[in-house]
PDB file of C-alpha atoms in Angstrom:
ATOM      1  CA  UNK A   4      -6.024   3.082  -9.580  1.00 57.00           C
ATOM      2  CA  UNK A   5      -6.082  -0.007 -11.779  1.00 60.00           C
ATOM      3  CA  UNK A   6      -8.553   1.638 -14.125  1.00 62.00           C
ATOM      4  CA  UNK A   7      -6.299   4.674 -14.665  1.00 65.00           C
ATOM      5  CA  UNK A   8      -3.293   2.444 -15.214  1.00 66.00           C
ATOM      6  CA  UNK A   9      -5.183   0.359 -17.723  1.00 62.00           C
ATOM      7  CA  UNK A  10      -6.460   3.425 -19.553  1.00 60.00           C
ATOM      8  CA  UNK A  11      -2.896   4.763 -19.730  1.00 63.00           C
ATOM      9  CA  UNK A  12      -1.724   1.480 -21.252  1.00 65.00           C
ATOM     10  CA  UNK A  13      -4.525   1.555 -23.825  1.00 58.00           C
ATOM     11  CA  UNK A  14      -3.757   5.159 -24.715  1.00 61.00           C
ATOM     12  CA  UNK A  15      -0.031   4.463 -25.039  1.00 59.00           C
ATOM     13  CA  UNK A  16      -0.567   1.369 -27.176  1.00 62.00           C
ATOM     14  CA  UNK A  17      -3.013   3.289 -29.386  1.00 62.00           C
ATOM     15  CA  UNK A  18      -0.459   6.080 -29.873  1.00 61.00           C
ATOM     16  CA  UNK A  19       2.239   3.551 -30.749  1.00 56.00           C
ATOM     17  CA  UNK A  20      -0.048   1.792 -33.179  1.00 53.00           C
ATOM     18  CA  UNK A  21      -1.169   5.048 -34.768  1.00 54.00           C
ATOM     19  CA  UNK A  22       2.466   6.142 -35.037  1.00 54.00           C
ATOM     20  CA  UNK A  23       3.381   2.839 -36.621  1.00 52.00           C
ATOM     21  CA  UNK A  24       0.431   3.107 -38.942  1.00 50.00           C
ATOM     22  CA  UNK A  25       1.406   6.613 -40.052  1.00 51.00           C
ATOM     23  CA  UNK A  26       4.443   5.293 -41.823  1.00 55.00           C
ATOM     24  CA  UNK A  27       2.233   3.246 -44.161  1.00 56.00           C
ATOM     25  CA  UNK A  28      -0.774   5.605 -44.021  1.00 77.00           C
ATOM     26  CA  UNK A  29      -3.141   2.692 -43.362  1.00 90.00           C
ATOM     27  CA  UNK A  30      -2.936   0.302 -40.423  1.00 88.00           C
ATOM     28  CA  UNK A  31      -2.429  -3.228 -41.560  1.00 90.00           C
ATOM     29  CA  UNK A  32      -4.770  -6.017 -40.653  1.00 86.00           C
ATOM     30  CA  UNK A  33      -2.134  -7.228 -38.198  1.00 86.00           C
ATOM     31  CA  UNK A  34      -2.022  -3.764 -36.605  1.00 86.00           C
ATOM     32  CA  UNK A  35      -5.807  -3.784 -36.217  1.00 85.00           C
ATOM     33  CA  UNK A  36      -5.696  -7.295 -34.750  1.00 85.00           C
ATOM     34  CA  UNK A  37      -2.994  -6.310 -32.248  1.00 86.00           C
ATOM     35  CA  UNK A  38      -4.930  -3.189 -31.300  1.00 87.00           C
ATOM     36  CA  UNK A  39      -8.122  -5.207 -30.816  1.00 83.00           C
ATOM     37  CA  UNK A  40      -6.302  -7.848 -28.772  1.00 82.00           C
ATOM     38  CA  UNK A  41      -4.720  -5.140 -26.636  1.00 87.00           C
ATOM     39  CA  UNK A  42      -8.096  -3.516 -26.002  1.00 87.00           C
ATOM     40  CA  UNK A  43      -9.662  -6.881 -25.179  1.00 89.00           C
ATOM     41  CA  UNK A  44      -6.823  -7.730 -22.817  1.00 88.00           C
ATOM     42  CA  UNK A  45      -7.259  -4.427 -21.004  1.00 88.00           C
ATOM     43  CA  UNK A  46     -11.013  -4.964 -20.817  1.00 89.00           C
ATOM     44  CA  UNK A  47     -10.587  -8.485 -19.444  1.00 90.00           C
ATOM     45  CA  UNK A  48      -8.123  -7.220 -16.860  1.00 91.00           C
ATOM     46  CA  UNK A  49     -10.481  -4.431 -15.859  1.00 92.00           C
ATOM     47  CA  UNK A  50     -13.406  -6.851 -15.543  1.00 94.00           C
ATOM     48  CA  UNK A  51     -11.321  -9.215 -13.405  1.00 94.00           C
ATOM     49  CA  UNK A  52     -10.287  -6.346 -11.133  1.00 95.00           C
ATOM     50  CA  UNK A  53     -13.880  -5.158 -10.833  1.00 96.00           C
ATOM     51  CA  UNK A  54     -15.023  -8.696  -9.975  1.00 97.00           C
ATOM     52  CA  UNK A  55     -12.265  -8.986  -7.385  1.00 96.00           C
ATOM     53  CA  UNK A  56     -13.337  -5.665  -5.856  1.00 97.00           C
ATOM     54  CA  UNK A  57     -16.950  -6.883  -5.834  1.00 97.00           C
ATOM     55  CA  UNK A  58     -15.955 -10.057  -3.998  1.00 97.00           C
ATOM     56  CA  UNK A  59     -13.921  -8.088  -1.486  1.00 97.00           C
ATOM     57  CA  UNK A  60     -16.821  -5.682  -0.988  1.00 97.00           C
ATOM     58  CA  UNK A  61     -19.222  -8.575  -0.433  1.00 97.00           C
ATOM     59  CA  UNK A  62     -16.883 -10.071   2.141  1.00 98.00           C
ATOM     60  CA  UNK A  63     -16.504  -6.722   3.916  1.00 98.00           C
ATOM     61  CA  UNK A  64     -20.282  -6.284   4.038  1.00 98.00           C
ATOM     62  CA  UNK A  65     -20.705  -9.780   5.504  1.00 98.00           C
ATOM     63  CA  UNK A  66     -18.038  -9.339   8.167  1.00 98.00           C
ATOM     64  CA  UNK A  67     -19.273  -5.827   8.902  1.00 98.00           C
ATOM     65  CA  UNK A  68     -22.843  -7.045   9.417  1.00 98.00           C
ATOM     66  CA  UNK A  69     -21.649  -9.730  11.832  1.00 98.00           C
ATOM     67  CA  UNK A  70     -19.514  -7.211  13.713  1.00 98.00           C
ATOM     68  CA  UNK A  71     -22.472  -4.803  13.985  1.00 98.00           C
ATOM     69  CA  UNK A  72     -24.748  -7.591  15.265  1.00 98.00           C
ATOM     70  CA  UNK A  73     -22.205  -8.600  17.931  1.00 98.00           C
ATOM     71  CA  UNK A  74     -21.668  -4.985  18.959  1.00 98.00           C
ATOM     72  CA  UNK A  75     -25.414  -4.337  19.215  1.00 98.00           C
ATOM     73  CA  UNK A  76     -25.791  -7.461  21.370  1.00 98.00           C
ATOM     74  CA  UNK A  77     -22.890  -6.320  23.567  1.00 98.00           C
ATOM     75  CA  UNK A  78     -24.514  -2.888  23.920  1.00 98.00           C
ATOM     76  CA  UNK A  79     -27.849  -4.441  24.938  1.00 98.00           C
ATOM     77  CA  UNK A  80     -26.075  -6.597  27.534  1.00 98.00           C
ATOM     78  CA  UNK A  81     -24.084  -3.629  28.839  1.00 98.00           C
ATOM     79  CA  UNK A  82     -27.235  -1.518  29.092  1.00 98.00           C
ATOM     80  CA  UNK A  83     -28.959  -4.304  31.056  1.00 98.00           C
ATOM     81  CA  UNK A  84     -25.940  -4.599  33.353  1.00 98.00           C
ATOM     82  CA  UNK A  85     -25.988  -0.834  33.848  1.00 98.00           C
ATOM     83  CA  UNK A  86     -29.712  -0.886  34.728  1.00 98.00           C
ATOM     84  CA  UNK A  87     -29.110  -3.756  37.174  1.00 98.00           C
ATOM     85  CA  UNK A  88     -26.132  -1.942  38.725  1.00 98.00           C
ATOM     86  CA  UNK A  89     -28.194   1.236  39.154  1.00 98.00           C
ATOM     87  CA  UNK A  90     -30.934  -0.771  40.897  1.00 98.00           C
ATOM     88  CA  UNK A  91     -28.344  -2.303  43.210  1.00 98.00           C
ATOM     89  CA  UNK A  92     -26.901   1.157  43.896  1.00 98.00           C
ATOM     90  CA  UNK A  93     -30.313   2.526  44.851  1.00 98.00           C
ATOM     91  CA  UNK A  94     -31.007  -0.528  47.003  1.00 98.00           C
ATOM     92  CA  UNK A  95     -27.650  -0.059  48.732  1.00 98.00           C
ATOM     93  CA  UNK A  96     -28.356   3.618  49.379  1.00 98.00           C
ATOM     94  CA  UNK A  97     -31.783   2.775  50.826  1.00 98.00           C
ATOM     95  CA  UNK A  98     -30.251   0.125  53.074  1.00 98.00           C
ATOM     96  CA  UNK A  99     -27.585   2.568  54.260  1.00 98.00           C
ATOM     97  CA  UNK A 100     -30.248   5.192  55.059  1.00 98.00           C
ATOM     98  CA  UNK A 101     -32.363   2.635  56.896  1.00 98.00           C
ATOM     99  CA  UNK A 102     -29.302   1.439  58.796  1.00 98.00           C
ATOM    100  CA  UNK A 103     -28.364   4.985  59.827  1.00 98.00           C
ATOM    101  CA  UNK A 104     -31.936   5.641  61.011  1.00 98.00           C
ATOM    102  CA  UNK A 105     -32.005   2.365  62.925  1.00 98.00           C
ATOM    103  CA  UNK A 106     -28.649   3.122  64.593  1.00 97.00           C
ATOM    104  CA  UNK A 107     -29.738   6.646  65.554  1.00 96.00           C
ATOM    105  CA  UNK A 108     -33.073   5.389  66.874  1.00 96.00           C
ATOM    106  CA  UNK A 109     -31.383   2.613  68.828  1.00 94.00           C
ATOM    107  CA  UNK A 110     -28.876   5.034  70.362  1.00 92.00           C
ATOM    108  CA  UNK A 111     -31.632   7.503  71.252  1.00 92.00           C
ATOM    109  CA  UNK A 112     -33.758   4.779  72.875  1.00 93.00           C
ATOM    110  CA  UNK A 113     -30.730   3.417  74.747  1.00 91.00           C
ATOM    111  CA  UNK A 114     -29.915   6.838  76.190  1.00 89.00           C
ATOM    112  CA  UNK A 115     -33.565   7.311  77.156  1.00 90.00           C
ATOM    113  CA  UNK A 116     -33.809   3.879  78.780  1.00 91.00           C
ATOM    114  CA  UNK A 117     -30.399   3.954  80.463  1.00 89.00           C
ATOM    115  CA  UNK A 118     -29.588   7.556  81.335  1.00 87.00           C
ATOM    116  CA  UNK A 119     -26.896   6.541  83.843  1.00 86.00           C
ATOM    117  CA  UNK A 120     -24.751   4.640  81.318  1.00 84.00           C
ATOM    118  CA  UNK A 121     -21.553   6.121  79.965  1.00 81.00           C
ATOM    119  CA  UNK A 122     -23.110   6.189  76.502  1.00 72.00           C
ATOM    120  CA  UNK A 123     -25.886   8.493  77.725  1.00 61.00           C
ATOM    121  CA  UNK A 124     -23.371  11.162  78.837  1.00 62.00           C
TER     122      UNK A 124
END
């Protein structure tokens, strides 16, 4: 955006200078000096804008790298938590199954040992 704007300014100033120079057929030394100064000013401005963009890009890369590192660490931690939670889930399911078997076995043995109880009927 800045580059296009700067190029437009250079083109416009060149047209004005050429138009001014047409009236005398040859640009004067002052006209050439002004044209050179204008071109240099545009070039300096462009270089400053490019340097500013470079600095901003460098900063974005740095902050982006840090953000990626933190996110990757968070992902590793979340994956570990997920693995641990899955292990706990499986352990809980095994315990529930063992508990159900133990309850059923206990009830069956109770009924066999005490057939006259109300639970046996």
